[in-house]
Amino acid sequence: GARRRPNSPRPPVPIDATPRKAGAAGPGARRLRAASWNVAGLRGLLRREEGRSTLRRLVDEEGVDVLMLQETKLQESHVAEVEAALYEALGGGEAWRAAWACSTARKGYAGVSTLWRRRVGDAACRPLSVDPAHEADREGRALLWELSGASAAGGGGGGGGPRLKLINVYVPNSGADLQRLEYRTDRAAGWDARFRAAIAA
């Protein structure tokens, strides 16, 4: 591994090689590359040439198959227009599919989107409910993407077997004056605990 200077702090989490540095997969194996990006406002990013070129470069240079965006800050009425601009930035909508979760609790807030290349196979994406009784569930915070068993295994038919699942989530923070801190951290009924239960279901 890389040599550390004598007094340099040890990283808090061991660092593995990034996927692009990893060795080639075995014979017959398939690799799916996913990327995640908090865009802090998707319409603003797509209006800027720098934003569009960065997005295209990320997808092309890293060979991204599934792109998960957080904090899109869209209303549902914006989706069709923004989706068309996003497809154009990615080189054309014929190669991609997209799913959206938008905040209905507050305008221009939170929101996530998952995009995937059609070539990856039979996949579907839907909002993931974490706590239906809380307003955070209406803030467009989570999408569950599922690749069918046949596609995940590289098979050509049948559908059985385990699915590959990816969750795109924009976790609620503690809020102004830490109003949501207890809700986030309560071990029995907080958002984190409910999220773990939702993904285990």
Short mmCIF file of C-alpha atoms in Angstrom, two decimals:
data_model
loop_
_atom_site.label_atom_id
_atom_site.label_comp_id
_atom_site.label_asym_id
_atom_site.label_seq_id
_atom_site.Cartn_x
_atom_site.Cartn_y
_atom_site.Cartn_z
CA GLY A 1 0.00 0.00 0.00
CA ALA A 2 0.94 3.66 -0.09
CA ARG A 3 3.54 4.75 2.45
CA ARG A 4 2.36 7.16 5.12
CA ARG A 5 4.46 9.87 6.65
CA PRO A 6 5.41 9.00 10.25
CA ASN A 7 2.96 11.42 11.88
CA SER A 8 0.14 11.26 9.33
CA PRO A 9 -3.18 10.13 10.81
CA ARG A 10 -4.47 6.67 10.01
CA PRO A 11 -7.64 6.83 7.86
CA PRO A 12 -10.79 6.14 9.93
CA VAL A 13 -11.99 3.52 7.42
CA PRO A 14 -9.73 1.13 5.47
CA ILE A 15 -9.57 2.17 1.82
CA ASP A 16 -9.98 -0.48 -0.87
CA ALA A 17 -8.94 -0.08 -4.46
CA THR A 18 -11.53 1.79 -6.51
CA PRO A 19 -13.46 -0.39 -8.98
CA ARG A 20 -11.65 1.08 -11.97
CA LYS A 21 -8.33 -0.03 -10.42
CA ALA A 22 -9.55 -3.51 -9.58
CA GLY A 23 -8.43 -6.47 -11.65
CA ALA A 24 -10.49 -7.87 -14.48
CA ALA A 25 -13.51 -9.96 -13.57
CA GLY A 26 -13.40 -13.70 -14.08
CA PRO A 27 -14.58 -15.48 -17.25
CA GLY A 28 -18.27 -14.92 -17.95
CA ALA A 29 -18.64 -12.41 -15.11
CA ARG A 30 -20.49 -9.15 -15.66
CA ARG A 31 -19.74 -5.87 -13.96
CA LEU A 32 -22.24 -3.13 -13.22
CA ARG A 33 -20.89 0.33 -12.46
CA ALA A 34 -22.95 2.72 -10.36
CA ALA A 35 -22.23 6.33 -9.47
CA SER A 36 -23.86 8.62 -6.92
CA TRP A 37 -23.85 12.44 -7.00
CA ASN A 38 -25.52 15.07 -4.83
CA VAL A 39 -26.23 17.68 -7.51
CA ALA A 40 -27.74 20.29 -5.13
CA GLY A 41 -30.27 21.37 -7.76
CA LEU A 42 -30.50 19.48 -11.06
CA ARG A 43 -32.04 22.27 -13.12
CA GLY A 44 -29.19 24.58 -12.17
CA LEU A 45 -26.58 21.98 -13.08
CA LEU A 46 -28.14 21.34 -16.50
CA ARG A 47 -28.28 25.07 -17.30
CA ARG A 48 -24.50 25.35 -17.04
CA GLU A 49 -22.20 24.07 -19.76
CA GLU A 50 -19.71 23.05 -17.08
CA GLY A 51 -22.39 21.02 -15.29
CA ARG A 52 -23.52 19.23 -18.45
CA SER A 53 -19.97 18.42 -19.54
CA THR A 54 -19.04 17.15 -16.07
CA LEU A 55 -22.08 14.88 -16.06
CA ARG A 56 -21.26 13.49 -19.51
CA ARG A 57 -17.61 13.01 -18.62
CA LEU A 58 -18.49 11.16 -15.41
CA VAL A 59 -20.77 8.77 -17.23
CA ASP A 60 -18.50 8.20 -20.24
CA GLU A 61 -15.10 8.00 -18.54
CA GLU A 62 -16.26 5.83 -15.67
CA GLY A 63 -18.52 3.64 -17.81
CA VAL A 64 -21.49 4.28 -15.53
CA ASP A 65 -24.47 1.95 -15.95
CA VAL A 66 -26.60 3.29 -13.07
CA LEU A 67 -26.50 6.95 -12.04
CA MET A 68 -28.06 7.99 -8.73
CA LEU A 69 -28.67 11.72 -8.18
CA GLN A 70 -29.66 13.31 -4.89
CA GLU A 71 -31.09 16.71 -3.95
CA THR A 72 -32.57 17.25 -7.40
CA LYS A 73 -34.96 19.87 -5.92
CA LEU A 74 -37.66 19.25 -8.51
CA GLN A 75 -41.42 19.43 -8.38
CA GLU A 76 -43.29 16.72 -10.25
CA SER A 77 -44.32 19.33 -12.83
CA HIS A 78 -40.63 19.85 -13.71
CA VAL A 79 -39.78 16.22 -14.39
CA ALA A 80 -40.65 15.93 -18.10
CA GLU A 81 -38.67 19.03 -19.06
CA VAL A 82 -35.66 18.19 -16.89
CA GLU A 83 -35.64 14.55 -17.96
CA ALA A 84 -35.44 15.61 -21.63
CA ALA A 85 -32.53 17.96 -20.85
CA LEU A 86 -30.81 15.25 -18.82
CA TYR A 87 -31.12 12.71 -21.63
CA GLU A 88 -29.71 15.27 -24.07
CA ALA A 89 -26.74 15.88 -21.77
CA LEU A 90 -26.13 12.13 -21.62
CA GLY A 91 -26.14 11.79 -25.40
CA GLY A 92 -29.74 10.73 -26.07
CA GLY A 93 -32.71 9.24 -24.27
CA GLU A 94 -32.83 6.09 -26.40
CA ALA A 95 -30.00 4.63 -24.30
CA TRP A 96 -31.39 5.50 -20.85
CA ARG A 97 -34.35 5.13 -18.55
CA ALA A 98 -35.10 7.27 -15.49
CA ALA A 99 -37.18 7.24 -12.32
CA TRP A 100 -37.95 10.14 -10.01
CA ALA A 101 -39.04 10.84 -6.46
CA CYS A 102 -40.02 14.47 -5.83
CA SER A 103 -40.93 16.25 -2.64
CA THR A 104 -44.62 16.95 -2.26
CA ALA A 105 -44.15 18.27 1.27
CA ARG A 106 -42.04 21.29 0.26
CA LYS A 107 -41.35 22.85 -3.15
CA GLY A 108 -37.82 22.84 -4.50
CA TYR A 109 -36.60 20.50 -1.78
CA ALA A 110 -34.76 17.17 -1.55
CA GLY A 111 -35.68 14.70 -4.34
CA VAL A 112 -33.77 11.86 -5.97
CA SER A 113 -33.48 10.39 -9.44
CA THR A 114 -32.06 7.08 -10.67
CA LEU A 115 -31.02 6.62 -14.29
CA TRP A 116 -29.86 3.40 -15.90
CA ARG A 117 -28.75 2.24 -19.30
CA ARG A 118 -31.30 0.10 -21.11
CA ARG A 119 -28.55 -2.35 -22.02
CA VAL A 120 -28.22 -3.56 -18.43
CA GLY A 121 -31.36 -5.64 -18.86
CA ASP A 122 -34.78 -5.95 -17.29
CA ALA A 123 -34.86 -3.39 -14.49
CA ALA A 124 -37.50 -1.38 -12.66
CA CYS A 125 -37.40 1.47 -10.17
CA ARG A 126 -39.94 2.76 -7.65
CA PRO A 127 -40.10 5.02 -4.58
CA LEU A 128 -39.14 3.34 -1.32
CA SER A 129 -41.37 4.19 1.62
CA VAL A 130 -39.51 4.40 4.94
CA ASP A 131 -42.01 5.96 7.36
CA PRO A 132 -45.44 6.69 5.79
CA ALA A 133 -46.65 8.55 8.89
CA HIS A 134 -43.84 11.14 8.78
CA GLU A 135 -43.43 14.10 6.42
CA ALA A 136 -39.95 12.84 5.46
CA ASP A 137 -41.70 10.14 3.44
CA ARG A 138 -43.23 12.88 1.26
CA GLU A 139 -39.90 14.58 0.58
CA GLY A 140 -38.81 12.33 -2.29
CA ARG A 141 -35.93 10.73 -0.43
CA ALA A 142 -35.54 7.15 -1.65
CA LEU A 143 -35.79 5.05 -4.82
CA LEU A 144 -35.40 1.28 -5.02
CA TRP A 145 -33.88 -0.01 -8.29
CA GLU A 146 -34.17 -3.72 -9.02
CA LEU A 147 -32.50 -5.78 -11.72
CA SER A 148 -34.27 -9.04 -12.52
CA GLY A 149 -32.64 -12.31 -11.52
CA ALA A 150 -32.06 -13.36 -15.11
CA SER A 151 -30.40 -10.05 -16.00
CA ALA A 152 -28.33 -9.96 -12.82
CA ALA A 153 -27.05 -13.46 -13.48
CA GLY A 154 -26.36 -12.75 -17.12
CA GLY A 155 -28.91 -15.35 -18.15
CA GLY A 156 -31.17 -15.10 -21.10
CA GLY A 157 -34.48 -16.29 -19.81
CA GLY A 158 -36.42 -17.61 -16.94
CA GLY A 159 -36.45 -14.87 -14.26
CA GLY A 160 -35.83 -16.71 -11.00
CA GLY A 161 -32.95 -16.26 -8.68
CA PRO A 162 -31.97 -13.33 -6.53
CA ARG A 163 -32.30 -9.80 -7.80
CA LEU A 164 -29.72 -7.08 -7.63
CA LYS A 165 -31.07 -4.10 -5.70
CA LEU A 166 -29.68 -0.57 -5.41
CA ILE A 167 -31.16 2.10 -3.18
CA ASN A 168 -30.73 5.77 -3.99
CA VAL A 169 -31.34 7.69 -0.77
CA TYR A 170 -31.06 11.30 0.35
CA VAL A 171 -31.07 10.88 4.11
CA PRO A 172 -32.88 13.57 6.15
CA ASN A 173 -30.54 15.64 8.27
CA SER A 174 -31.21 16.79 11.80
CA GLY A 175 -32.80 20.01 10.58
CA ALA A 176 -32.78 23.58 11.88
CA ASP A 177 -32.17 23.71 15.63
CA LEU A 178 -31.72 19.91 15.51
CA GLN A 179 -35.49 19.46 15.35
CA ARG A 180 -35.16 16.05 13.70
CA LEU A 181 -32.16 14.77 15.64
CA GLU A 182 -34.15 12.47 17.91
CA TYR A 183 -36.23 11.25 14.98
CA ARG A 184 -33.08 10.41 13.04
CA THR A 185 -31.29 8.61 15.85
CA ASP A 186 -33.96 6.89 17.96
CA ARG A 187 -32.87 3.25 17.84
CA ALA A 188 -36.37 1.82 17.90
CA ALA A 189 -38.54 4.21 15.92
CA GLY A 190 -36.21 6.73 14.27
CA TRP A 191 -35.68 7.19 10.54
CA ASP A 192 -32.43 5.24 10.49
CA ALA A 193 -34.04 2.25 12.20
CA ARG A 194 -37.04 2.39 9.87
CA PHE A 195 -34.76 2.63 6.84
CA ARG A 196 -32.90 -0.52 7.91
CA ALA A 197 -36.24 -2.28 8.30
CA ALA A 198 -37.44 -1.08 4.88
CA ILE A 199 -34.40 -2.37 3.04
CA ALA A 200 -34.55 -5.69 4.87
CA ALA A 201 -38.18 -6.27 3.90
#
